[in-house]
Amino acid sequence: MSDVTRILSQIEAGNPAAAEELLPLVYDELRKLAAARLAHEKPGQTLQATALVHDAYLRLVDQPNRQAWQNSRHFFAAAAESMRRILVENARRKQRVRHGGGQRRVELSDCDLATNVSDDELLAIDEALLSFAAIDPIKAELIKLRFFVGLSVEDAAQTLGISRATANRNWTYARAWLFAELTDPAKQKNLDES
Amino acid sequence: MATSEISLDSIFSEALEIESPQQREAYLDQACRNDDKLRQQVQRLLDAHFRVGNFLGGPAVGDTMDVAPIVERPGMTVGRYKLLQQIGEGGFGVVFMAEQQAPVTRKVALKVIKPGMDTSEVIARFEAERQALALMDHPHIAAIYDGGATESGRPYFVMELVHGIPITEYCEQGELAPRERLELFQTVCQAVQHAHQKGIIHRDLKPSNILVTLHDGEPVVKVIDFGIAKATNQRLTERTLFTRFGGMVGTPLYMSPEQAELSGLDVDIRTDVYALGVLLYELLTGTTPFEKDRLQKAAFDEVRRIIREEDPPRPSVRLSTLASQSRGLKGPGKQSKPSRPNVSSDLDWIVMKAIEKDRKRRYATSREFEMDLQRYLEEKPIVARPPSMLYSLNKFARRHRVRIAVGCLVASLLVICGLWLNTIYTARTDAQFAQRVAELREKLAAGDLPGAEQAFEALGRSPHSHNPAVAAGGIQLATTLANSGQLEKSHAVIDRVRSEWTINQLKTLPDSDTKQLYSML
């Protein structure tokens, strides 16, 4: 039995502390996978977060346990959080290089992901998402699954165990909330910089 | 989750279900009761929702999650239709040539709408307008036959198959003369007018929706996609136009100022008149009123501002700018496009009336628009007029409110300063004058005749030369001169007094002076 499978069944058995152990495992695996992909793929080819997470899932979770949606739910939550951290670190590092001036050696293992949003935007979204998670953790989870893992509404709904209609409604609400936060004149600087 | 968050959430979702802005307002008033703070929060989220565009429309890494490719392929069957081949693709979706099998066999165009819209909503809106769409029967309008959802859950529309090219392309390729372009355009107006009479507004008129086919060598216009813009609820805010934070996909080139408004969207037939005006502009000049490059580079809010506020140059002005640009760029004789003849000022005003920002100032119907073109073609006086001086001034004033206010302030300060300086100046000259008159009297009393003569001369050149006191001085001078035997000089002075002072002025002199004057005559 793999470590991740073991942890997943512990979480399911009602041991929330096990989730703490899950995150670093998923995080490391995703980083390794991303770095490997980037090393092998042609430049200009974009990495698919969804594919990455699915691969990590297949590698980390044993066959018979894959069907239970509770398993995948916890796994995807950890994956979303891992992807979020990887991307935020990635953006921060690039900003440091930019603002710190001078060329710093960037190691290949620091997977230099090409994101669809600028670094400033990504960090601004992450910050807003953090405040949102404090108010409404469930909807914030949906945003994380959609934005950082790239799940479709249907997949995210299934992962979270909610109906598609609810997922759609929550998505619309959460998106408006974040957009309002990001375009709030008082906090405008985040978007303007980008 | 706090309770306020729950009600905020449900009020927000409920409000979004309501299409009419007025009804939505009413709902919010009722749902938030007296809770102003809650009301404000909901409003903030609703505003954000309408501006959201394609924010978070894709994942942070990799491809857009929702854009699963359209799976329909030639050979597949959608409803009663067999897909034959793909004939077009755009921001909206994919168009297939398809074969209807029942109840009649015919070829149709089948448009599958791309993901990103709620299929059931699209179909509900389409169903709502279906009856009206069915009533449209016009040779220049492509008929809409059917609509529904594919097995993969995408909305689709079935319409008359039109093999044509966009009207702008047709005119360029055939190098049509302006008159031919206008006549072709008139048939577009007629088609749109027909739809308006049936209560259908197109909302998305643009060259790619106005196709030209050849029937026996004669160009025939077909307007396609009536009813589709409404069903798919295309707005400036929706992701049909924007990806992510600002990359534009669709085109706002033909979008009217009222469509560029984000809230309280109410569109009427004058929206189509505007789009027709933009099309005519393009047919005459080869460019749209606002340049494509510029709108593509501009940020979201800037695009809205340009559409709602900026006055585009008149077609003739645009043409001369383009001509000078192309001369500068390509040098003489290397123009790629056939040179267009000048656009007359009448045509200028017709186009400008159609694309007025304020829809009340546009042609009220496409029929009026078409009739004015007809009058132009028949060389009759047109309805469209250049804006009156007063109107232009008014608009100018509205645009430059602050500058004009500052200008007025400065101007009034200047006037006040001027008046004040004038008072000081007058006071000074008054004092000088009194002094000179006194000098004249002194010189006369002292018997200094040449000095008195000089003083009288000087007084005659002063701003107060018409003061009766000067005349009185003159009379005394003349008397003294006469008494001393210098008669010629005395007469010269008297003549001056008589010619320069009117009777009325002299009447104000003391009696002694007047008597002396008369005695001297």
XYZ file of C-alpha atoms in Angstrom:
715
model
C 0.000 0.000 0.000
C 1.429 3.376 -0.983
C 1.869 6.142 1.576
C -0.762 8.266 -0.049
C -3.278 5.434 -0.126
C -2.609 4.772 3.528
C -3.059 8.442 4.432
C -6.233 8.706 2.379
C -7.795 5.789 4.195
C -6.747 7.299 7.524
C -8.474 10.557 6.617
C -11.530 8.624 5.639
C -11.376 6.740 8.911
C -11.765 10.092 10.621
C -8.196 11.131 11.289
C -7.962 14.716 10.059
C -4.326 15.006 11.164
C -3.413 12.661 8.317
C -4.224 15.431 5.826
C -1.144 17.245 7.107
C 0.955 14.353 5.920
C -0.735 14.183 2.570
C 0.155 17.664 1.378
C 3.981 17.369 1.280
C 3.766 14.056 -0.570
C 1.467 15.420 -3.234
C 3.426 18.643 -3.447
C 6.750 16.850 -4.017
C 5.274 14.549 -6.600
C 3.712 17.418 -8.541
C 6.941 19.378 -8.535
C 8.925 16.397 -9.705
C 6.424 15.651 -12.448
C 6.301 19.254 -13.605
C 10.091 19.552 -13.701
C 10.367 16.299 -15.646
C 7.730 17.436 -18.139
C 9.395 20.765 -18.613
C 12.763 19.140 -19.178
C 11.406 16.865 -21.873
C 8.882 18.999 -23.603
C 9.580 21.339 -26.446
C 9.776 24.978 -25.543
C 6.504 26.798 -26.049
C 4.456 23.769 -25.189
C 2.231 24.498 -22.250
C 1.979 22.273 -19.289
C -1.524 21.071 -18.447
C -2.164 21.322 -14.739
C -5.087 18.912 -15.004
C -3.007 16.273 -16.720
C -0.235 16.754 -14.195
C -2.540 16.233 -11.234
C -4.207 13.231 -12.839
C -0.798 11.665 -13.419
C 0.198 12.308 -9.824
C -3.046 10.698 -8.722
C -2.376 7.600 -10.769
C 1.165 7.360 -9.478
C 0.373 7.949 -5.823
C -2.931 6.211 -5.248
C -3.256 2.457 -5.517
C -5.620 1.011 -8.071
C -8.435 -0.343 -5.842
C -8.763 2.939 -3.926
C -9.144 5.178 -6.954
C -12.862 4.739 -7.346
C -13.959 6.223 -4.009
C -14.755 9.849 -4.586
C -13.918 10.784 -0.987
C -10.384 9.641 -1.732
C -10.132 11.712 -4.828
C -11.712 14.644 -3.054
C -9.000 14.755 -0.404
C -6.356 14.077 -2.950
C -7.521 16.857 -5.246
C -7.764 19.258 -2.344
C -4.123 18.528 -1.538
C -3.235 18.778 -5.217
C -4.974 22.127 -5.563
C -3.146 23.458 -2.542
C 0.142 22.090 -3.897
C -0.388 23.633 -7.303
C -1.288 26.905 -5.643
C 1.952 26.859 -3.653
C 4.050 25.880 -6.643
C 2.595 28.657 -8.759
C 2.786 31.292 -6.061
C 6.400 30.369 -5.272
C 7.122 30.419 -8.959
C 5.650 33.902 -9.318
C 7.394 35.240 -6.214
C 10.750 33.886 -7.353
C 10.389 35.442 -10.778
C 9.452 38.725 -9.153
C 12.503 38.569 -6.917
C 14.726 37.976 -9.911
C 13.060 40.864 -11.675
C 13.083 43.314 -8.802
C 16.382 42.148 -7.343
C 18.093 42.959 -10.619
C 21.027 40.939 -11.852
C 20.742 37.483 -13.284
C 20.419 34.694 -10.848
C 20.936 31.121 -11.770
C 17.556 29.470 -12.019
C 17.708 25.798 -11.331
C 15.837 23.477 -13.603
C 14.155 21.871 -10.630
C 12.551 25.251 -9.946
C 9.951 24.483 -12.519
C 9.485 27.655 -14.494
C 5.832 27.327 -15.332
C 4.337 29.498 -18.030
C 1.131 30.769 -16.500
C -1.887 32.183 -18.272
C -1.949 35.161 -15.961
C 0.907 37.481 -15.110
C 2.828 36.946 -11.885
C 1.302 40.063 -10.360
C -2.170 38.896 -11.272
C -1.521 35.453 -9.901
C -0.303 36.813 -6.586
C -3.203 39.267 -6.399
C -5.706 36.480 -7.080
C -4.022 34.299 -4.482
C -4.214 37.036 -1.885
C -7.895 37.681 -2.586
C -8.575 33.956 -2.523
C -6.981 33.746 0.896
C -9.362 36.375 2.294
C -12.270 34.644 0.576
C -11.328 31.255 2.050
C -11.574 32.801 5.520
C -15.221 33.713 4.850
C -16.372 30.901 2.598
C -13.942 27.941 2.523
C -16.184 25.718 0.403
C -16.482 28.125 -2.499
C -12.788 28.976 -2.197
C -12.033 25.271 -2.609
C -14.006 25.277 -5.836
C -11.978 28.214 -7.141
C -8.764 26.432 -6.211
C -9.792 23.266 -8.047
C -10.831 25.198 -11.112
C -8.050 27.757 -11.213
C -5.025 25.871 -9.934
C -5.831 22.333 -11.074
C -7.858 23.306 -14.108
C -10.854 21.100 -13.422
C -14.027 21.749 -15.404
C -17.199 22.682 -13.525
C -18.460 19.115 -13.876
C -15.242 17.548 -12.569
C -14.962 20.024 -9.738
C -18.601 19.432 -8.797
C -18.004 15.701 -8.742
C -14.827 16.065 -6.711
C -16.583 18.262 -4.156
C -19.660 16.052 -4.132
C -22.060 18.819 -5.088
C -24.489 19.165 -7.977
C -23.400 20.818 -11.174
C -25.977 23.569 -10.723
C -24.661 24.340 -7.248
C -21.120 24.329 -8.551
C -22.109 26.765 -11.283
C -23.891 29.048 -8.844
C -20.984 28.964 -6.404
C -18.540 29.601 -9.205
C -20.440 32.650 -10.418
C -20.637 34.006 -6.898
C -16.999 33.335 -6.002
C -15.756 34.806 -9.233
C -17.767 37.989 -8.708
C -16.518 38.170 -5.131
C -12.882 37.880 -6.162
C -13.303 40.252 -9.064
C -14.958 42.824 -6.809
C -12.088 42.431 -4.377
C -9.429 42.763 -7.048
C -11.010 45.770 -8.736
C -11.839 47.494 -5.478
C -10.486 51.034 -6.058
C -8.778 50.907 -2.665
C -6.862 47.802 -3.668
C -6.618 48.591 -7.363
C -2.845 48.718 -7.441
C -2.577 44.955 -7.677
C -4.218 44.781 -11.066
C -2.917 48.040 -12.405
C 0.630 46.946 -11.975
C 0.120 44.038 -14.260
C -19.895 30.675 7.039
C -21.654 33.616 8.610
C -25.390 34.024 8.175
C -24.943 37.276 6.256
C -22.766 35.379 3.816
C -25.564 32.880 3.229
C -28.182 35.504 2.508
C -25.699 37.503 0.421
C -25.065 34.387 -1.628
C -28.711 33.518 -2.151
C -29.830 37.088 -2.883
C -27.008 37.419 -5.400
C -27.923 34.176 -7.173
C -31.612 35.033 -7.114
C -30.982 38.510 -8.510
C -28.996 37.087 -11.401
C -31.956 34.986 -12.464
C -33.905 38.167 -13.113
C -33.264 39.594 -16.530
C -34.934 42.972 -16.411
C -32.898 45.560 -14.493
C -36.055 47.161 -13.082
C -37.423 43.889 -11.739
C -34.001 43.072 -10.335
C -33.929 46.389 -8.494
C -37.368 45.699 -7.112
C -36.293 42.261 -5.956
C -33.204 43.676 -4.232
C -35.284 46.322 -2.466
C -37.576 43.647 -1.162
C -34.894 41.054 -0.323
C -32.588 43.430 1.533
C -35.466 45.209 3.244
C -33.861 47.937 5.285
C -30.403 46.463 5.457
C -28.443 49.081 3.534
C -25.142 47.379 4.137
C -26.361 44.073 2.742
C -27.849 45.873 -0.212
C -24.530 47.584 -0.879
C -22.653 44.307 -0.711
C -25.015 42.602 -3.140
C -24.780 45.560 -5.491
C -20.994 45.446 -5.351
C -20.995 41.764 -6.293
C -23.572 42.269 -9.048
C -21.521 45.114 -10.512
C -18.453 42.901 -10.388
C -20.382 40.082 -12.019
C -21.371 42.245 -14.981
C -17.835 43.456 -15.421
C -16.187 40.113 -14.816
C -15.551 39.344 -18.487
C -13.385 36.300 -18.696
C -11.703 36.794 -15.357
C -10.649 33.335 -14.134
C -11.913 32.068 -17.472
C -8.972 29.713 -17.674
C -6.787 27.830 -15.249
C -3.527 29.321 -14.019
C -1.563 26.823 -16.099
C -2.439 25.119 -19.359
C -5.496 25.331 -21.555
C -8.856 26.785 -20.716
C -10.668 24.166 -18.769
C -14.141 24.640 -20.153
C -13.249 24.765 -23.782
C -13.615 21.137 -24.436
C -13.431 21.134 -28.209
C -16.717 20.914 -30.033
C -17.051 17.199 -30.579
C -19.566 17.339 -33.411
C -17.972 16.184 -36.643
C -19.124 15.745 -40.220
C -20.918 12.423 -40.525
C -22.553 12.785 -37.113
C -26.233 13.442 -36.649
C -27.556 16.338 -34.616
C -31.304 16.116 -34.089
C -32.856 15.638 -37.509
C -29.757 16.898 -39.236
C -26.813 15.059 -40.670
C -23.613 17.074 -40.592
C -21.970 17.151 -44.012
C -18.988 19.459 -43.729
C -17.655 22.298 -41.617
C -18.084 25.597 -43.423
C -17.036 28.124 -40.829
C -15.559 28.745 -37.428
C -15.462 31.815 -35.259
C -15.522 33.128 -31.748
C -19.120 31.949 -31.404
C -18.676 28.323 -32.466
C -18.626 26.186 -35.555
C -20.920 26.211 -38.596
C -21.642 23.041 -40.533
C -23.404 22.408 -43.746
C -25.990 19.814 -42.802
C -28.733 17.848 -44.405
C -32.207 17.878 -42.989
C -33.832 14.507 -43.423
C -37.373 15.040 -42.211
C -39.960 16.288 -42.964
C -38.242 17.506 -46.118
C -34.779 16.850 -47.382
C -32.788 20.021 -47.780
C -29.393 21.433 -47.019
C -29.149 23.801 -44.097
C -26.521 25.625 -42.067
C -26.157 24.321 -38.523
C -24.332 26.444 -36.001
C -23.021 24.819 -32.823
C -22.332 27.389 -30.110
C -19.067 27.136 -28.233
C -19.033 26.350 -24.540
C -19.167 29.140 -22.047
C -22.880 29.705 -22.050
C -25.595 27.980 -20.179
C -27.244 25.802 -22.785
C -30.669 25.729 -21.155
C -30.722 29.524 -20.884
C -29.713 29.936 -24.508
C -32.410 27.543 -25.646
C -35.035 29.133 -23.416
C -34.285 32.554 -24.880
C -34.341 31.113 -28.384
C -37.683 29.400 -27.780
C -39.092 32.671 -26.466
C -38.361 34.414 -29.728
C -39.034 31.501 -32.015
C -42.553 32.539 -32.964
C -41.396 36.002 -33.963
C -38.470 34.571 -35.911
C -40.814 32.290 -37.819
C -42.839 35.289 -38.958
C -39.882 36.810 -40.742
C -40.159 36.176 -44.429
C -37.897 38.278 -46.555
C -35.687 37.453 -49.549
C -32.747 39.175 -47.892
C -33.041 37.463 -44.526
C -31.765 33.938 -43.994
C -34.617 31.989 -42.407
C -34.110 30.402 -38.990
C -35.544 26.912 -38.935
C -34.717 25.285 -35.671
C -32.669 25.281 -32.507
C -31.862 22.879 -29.726
C -29.122 21.146 -27.797
C -26.661 18.630 -29.176
C -26.002 15.370 -27.375
C -22.894 16.900 -25.843
C -25.060 19.662 -24.450
C -24.152 22.557 -26.727
C -26.834 24.831 -28.106
C -27.257 24.770 -31.868
C -29.233 26.735 -34.434
C -30.392 25.655 -37.844
C -30.849 28.197 -40.597
C -31.096 28.685 -44.306
C -27.824 27.764 -45.975
C -26.202 30.807 -47.566
C -23.138 30.515 -49.758
C -21.827 34.027 -49.636
C -19.045 36.336 -48.666
C -19.208 39.303 -46.289
C -20.592 42.414 -47.950
C -17.398 44.390 -47.308
C -15.286 41.744 -48.997
C -17.679 41.571 -51.912
C -17.468 45.343 -52.458
C -13.677 45.352 -52.230
C -13.170 42.367 -54.493
C -15.554 43.641 -57.133
C -14.215 47.205 -56.742
C -17.774 48.410 -56.661
C -18.489 52.054 -57.403
C -19.924 54.089 -54.502
C -23.355 54.146 -56.090
C -23.419 50.356 -56.392
C -22.285 50.044 -52.790
C -25.063 52.355 -51.658
C -27.694 50.433 -53.588
C -26.511 47.144 -52.142
C -26.523 48.704 -48.709
C -30.086 49.882 -49.204
C -31.243 46.301 -49.608
C -29.595 45.519 -46.262
C -31.622 48.348 -44.713
C -34.791 46.926 -46.219
C -34.091 43.483 -44.790
C -33.389 44.908 -41.346
C -36.526 47.038 -41.573
C -38.591 43.936 -42.282
C -37.225 42.203 -39.205
C -37.895 45.288 -37.091
C -41.489 45.318 -38.248
C -41.771 41.753 -36.982
C -40.325 42.818 -33.662
C -36.902 41.267 -34.118
C -33.756 43.213 -33.387
C -30.581 41.707 -34.736
C -28.171 43.151 -32.111
C -25.068 41.871 -33.850
C -25.042 43.297 -37.358
C -21.565 43.172 -38.846
C -20.099 42.270 -42.235
C -19.702 38.593 -41.357
C -23.457 38.466 -40.748
C -24.341 40.234 -43.990
C -23.443 37.966 -46.851
C -23.636 38.537 -50.573
C -24.341 35.731 -53.010
C -24.647 35.886 -56.761
C -27.945 34.945 -58.387
C -27.638 34.941 -62.165
C -24.715 37.309 -61.817
C -26.699 39.730 -59.677
C -25.555 40.295 -56.104
C -28.129 39.301 -53.503
C -27.774 40.283 -49.868
C -28.623 37.836 -47.081
C -28.617 38.898 -43.468
C -27.940 35.882 -41.255
C -28.072 35.122 -37.524
C -31.250 37.013 -36.652
C -32.283 35.999 -33.159
C -28.998 34.361 -32.275
C -27.361 37.305 -30.561
C -30.371 37.608 -28.295
C -30.486 33.902 -27.521
C -26.800 33.727 -26.709
C -27.115 37.036 -24.862
C -23.955 38.469 -26.309
C -22.814 41.533 -24.481
C -19.649 43.470 -24.190
C -19.174 42.004 -20.745
C -19.466 38.414 -21.699
C -16.634 36.144 -22.451
C -17.602 36.174 -26.109
C -15.494 39.279 -26.229
C -12.721 38.841 -23.747
C -10.421 36.130 -22.621
C -8.706 36.304 -19.313
C -7.904 39.821 -18.188
C -8.059 41.705 -21.404
C -7.340 39.850 -24.598
C -10.187 40.579 -26.940
C -11.719 37.857 -29.049
C -14.899 39.251 -30.529
C -15.337 42.615 -32.130
C -16.773 45.729 -30.509
C -16.390 47.619 -33.790
C -20.098 47.558 -34.578
C -21.269 47.827 -31.007
C -23.494 50.791 -30.214
C -22.854 53.097 -27.258
C -25.936 51.764 -25.466
C -24.592 48.220 -25.835
C -21.289 49.372 -24.393
C -23.128 50.375 -21.246
C -22.708 47.608 -18.758
C -25.879 47.755 -16.751
C -29.490 48.418 -17.595
C -28.932 47.091 -21.050
C -31.836 48.147 -23.175
C -31.415 47.714 -26.831
C -33.892 48.818 -29.476
C -34.045 49.044 -33.245
C -31.816 52.118 -33.205
C -29.006 49.826 -32.048
C -29.261 48.111 -35.419
C -29.388 51.533 -37.122
C -26.070 52.322 -35.442
C -24.470 49.094 -36.647
C -25.796 49.793 -40.160
C -24.206 53.242 -39.956
C -20.867 51.694 -39.040
C -21.236 49.293 -41.949
C -21.948 52.140 -44.393
C -18.947 53.999 -43.004
C -16.834 50.942 -43.706
C -18.262 50.461 -47.200
C -17.382 54.064 -48.046
C -13.973 54.369 -46.423
C -12.694 50.814 -46.066
C -12.314 51.292 -42.291
C -14.658 51.342 -39.341
C -15.221 54.617 -37.423
C -12.898 53.444 -34.665
C -9.866 51.645 -35.928
C -9.667 47.963 -35.263
C -6.080 48.077 -34.035
C -6.882 50.757 -31.549
C -9.862 48.975 -30.009
C -7.922 45.749 -29.877
C -5.098 47.326 -27.953
C -7.291 49.312 -25.590
C -8.203 48.040 -22.167
C -11.753 47.014 -21.432
C -12.898 50.286 -19.883
C -11.089 52.281 -22.535
C -12.996 50.432 -25.262
C -16.257 51.311 -23.559
C -15.210 54.918 -23.173
C -14.221 55.230 -26.843
C -17.504 53.757 -28.021
C -19.601 55.912 -25.730
C -17.741 59.216 -25.872
C -15.405 59.650 -28.792
C -16.623 61.263 -31.985
C -15.124 59.514 -34.989
C -13.960 61.581 -37.964
C -16.455 62.029 -40.791
C -15.988 59.542 -43.652
C -14.567 62.190 -45.981
C -12.069 63.292 -43.338
C -11.070 59.683 -42.701
C -10.601 59.141 -46.428
C -8.293 62.122 -46.802
C -6.298 61.013 -43.751
C -5.999 57.536 -45.217
C -4.994 58.955 -48.591
C -2.221 61.046 -47.085
C -1.070 58.121 -44.959
C -0.883 55.756 -47.886
C 0.970 58.351 -49.949
C 3.451 58.682 -47.140
C 3.844 54.954 -46.684
C 3.807 53.524 -50.127
C 4.783 56.382 -52.357
C 2.843 57.341 -55.476
C 1.485 54.633 -57.721
C 1.839 51.815 -55.239
C -1.547 51.942 -53.609
C -2.852 48.482 -52.977
C -6.500 49.497 -52.838
C -8.353 51.178 -55.671
C -8.592 54.837 -54.871
C -12.016 55.773 -53.626
C -13.694 58.873 -54.905
C -14.438 61.597 -52.435
C -17.378 61.175 -50.141
C -19.703 64.106 -50.541
C -20.654 66.092 -47.500
C -24.268 64.894 -47.761
C -23.096 61.292 -47.394
C -20.942 62.389 -44.498
C -23.975 63.687 -42.638
C -26.077 60.652 -43.454
C -23.449 58.322 -41.993
C -22.823 60.565 -39.001
C -26.527 60.747 -38.222
C -26.750 56.958 -38.194
C -23.844 56.598 -35.774
C -24.841 59.359 -33.382
C -23.973 58.502 -29.771
C -27.381 59.669 -28.618
C -29.846 57.312 -30.235
C -32.565 59.967 -30.188
C -30.525 61.815 -32.791
C -30.120 58.794 -35.072
C -32.530 57.806 -37.787
C -35.451 56.375 -35.859
C -35.762 53.408 -38.230
C -33.646 51.750 -40.868
C -36.337 52.788 -43.338
C -35.624 56.456 -42.604
C -31.943 55.749 -43.057
C -32.572 54.067 -46.390
C -34.918 56.851 -47.576
C -32.307 59.487 -46.854
C -29.812 57.538 -48.962
C -32.427 57.363 -51.690
C -32.868 61.147 -51.551
C -29.108 61.483 -51.802
C -28.986 59.186 -54.835
C -31.794 61.210 -56.456
C -29.947 64.423 -55.607
C -32.801 65.655 -53.466
C -32.250 67.484 -50.195
C -31.454 65.046 -47.410
C -32.804 65.004 -43.866
C -29.462 64.570 -42.132
C -27.808 67.900 -41.510
C -24.516 68.916 -40.074
C -25.002 69.636 -36.427
C -26.097 73.216 -35.812
C -23.586 75.656 -34.383
C -25.519 75.791 -31.130
C -25.551 71.989 -30.831
C -21.840 71.735 -31.540
C -21.117 74.456 -29.025
C -23.275 72.712 -26.491
C -21.450 69.420 -27.034
C -18.134 71.203 -26.893
C -19.152 72.824 -23.645
C -20.159 69.456 -22.185
C -16.838 67.939 -23.126
C -14.789 70.779 -21.694
C -16.880 71.812 -18.733
C -13.954 72.442 -16.421
C -11.834 74.269 -18.952
C -14.729 76.493 -19.919
C -15.471 77.306 -16.287
C -11.841 78.259 -15.722
C -11.853 80.312 -18.928
C -14.973 82.198 -17.828
C -13.445 82.887 -14.452
C -10.266 84.251 -16.019
C -12.252 86.347 -18.477
C -14.406 87.887 -15.758
C -11.317 88.614 -13.664
C -9.815 90.369 -16.672
C -12.950 92.485 -17.149
C -12.994 93.412 -13.458
C -9.322 94.363 -13.600
C -9.950 96.424 -16.726
C -12.796 98.347 -15.119
C -10.730 98.973 -12.043
C -7.737 100.217 -14.048
C -10.076 102.413 -16.068
C -11.430 104.017 -12.890
C -7.914 104.751 -11.727
C -7.000 106.139 -15.142
C -10.108 108.313 -15.288
C -9.447 109.673 -11.837
C -5.944 110.518 -12.879
C -6.933 112.258 -16.119
C -9.683 114.135 -14.276
C -7.083 115.497 -11.878
C -4.735 116.393 -14.740
C -7.569 118.113 -16.600
C -8.603 120.224 -13.640
C -4.977 121.205 -13.239
C -4.686 122.222 -16.923
C -7.889 124.268 -16.832
C -6.582 126.043 -13.736
C -3.281 126.649 -15.560
C -5.150 128.199 -18.513
C -7.054 130.534 -16.202
C -3.848 131.448 -14.338
C -2.018 132.258 -17.575
C -4.952 134.387 -18.734
C -5.069 136.215 -15.403
C -1.321 136.782 -15.566
C -1.678 138.086 -19.146
C 0.661 135.374 -20.489
C -1.100 135.039 -23.819
C 1.305 132.631 -25.649
C 1.312 130.423 -22.534
C -2.518 130.521 -22.398
C -2.723 129.670 -26.106
C -0.447 126.631 -25.517
C -2.501 125.512 -22.555
C -5.725 125.748 -24.641
C -4.097 123.724 -27.407
C -3.069 121.032 -24.919
C -6.582 120.904 -23.477
C -8.009 120.425 -26.977
C -6.076 117.163 -27.306
C -7.064 115.777 -23.899
C -9.873 113.188 -23.458
C -11.904 115.951 -21.818
C -11.604 118.361 -24.717
C -15.391 118.550 -24.985
C -15.820 119.626 -21.412
C -17.649 122.993 -21.343
C -14.911 124.270 -19.012
C -12.541 124.094 -21.978
C -14.983 126.062 -24.077
C -15.269 128.619 -21.297
C -11.473 128.874 -21.191
C -11.491 129.266 -24.957
C -14.008 132.094 -24.819
C -11.962 133.930 -22.202
C -8.798 133.390 -24.249
C -10.498 134.728 -27.384
C -11.773 137.793 -25.475
C -8.349 138.529 -24.057
C -6.743 138.055 -27.511
C -9.314 140.417 -29.048
C -8.746 142.974 -26.321
C -5.024 142.848 -26.957
C -5.675 143.413 -30.691
C -4.759 139.960 -31.895
C -8.039 139.595 -33.804
C -6.968 136.802 -36.139
C -5.906 134.549 -33.332
C -9.085 135.469 -31.420
C -11.272 134.441 -34.419
C -9.399 131.161 -34.793
C -10.111 130.303 -31.174
C -13.782 131.338 -31.473
C -14.143 129.265 -34.656
C -12.761 126.250 -32.855
C -15.109 126.729 -29.936
C -18.077 127.050 -32.314
C -17.129 124.035 -34.415
C -16.103 121.687 -31.601
C -18.776 122.409 -29.014
C -22.428 121.846 -29.740
C -25.045 124.377 -28.737
C -26.235 122.079 -26.012
C -22.773 121.805 -24.510
C -22.343 125.573 -24.665
C -25.704 126.088 -23.013
C -24.294 124.639 -19.796
C -21.748 127.480 -19.607
C -22.292 130.281 -17.112
C -24.301 133.178 -18.562
C -21.332 135.529 -18.467
C -19.358 133.240 -20.764
C -22.233 132.765 -23.205
C -22.844 136.503 -23.389
C -19.181 137.046 -24.089
C -19.258 134.393 -26.812
C -22.260 135.940 -28.558
C -20.726 139.364 -28.298
C -17.677 138.076 -30.112
C -19.576 136.602 -33.042
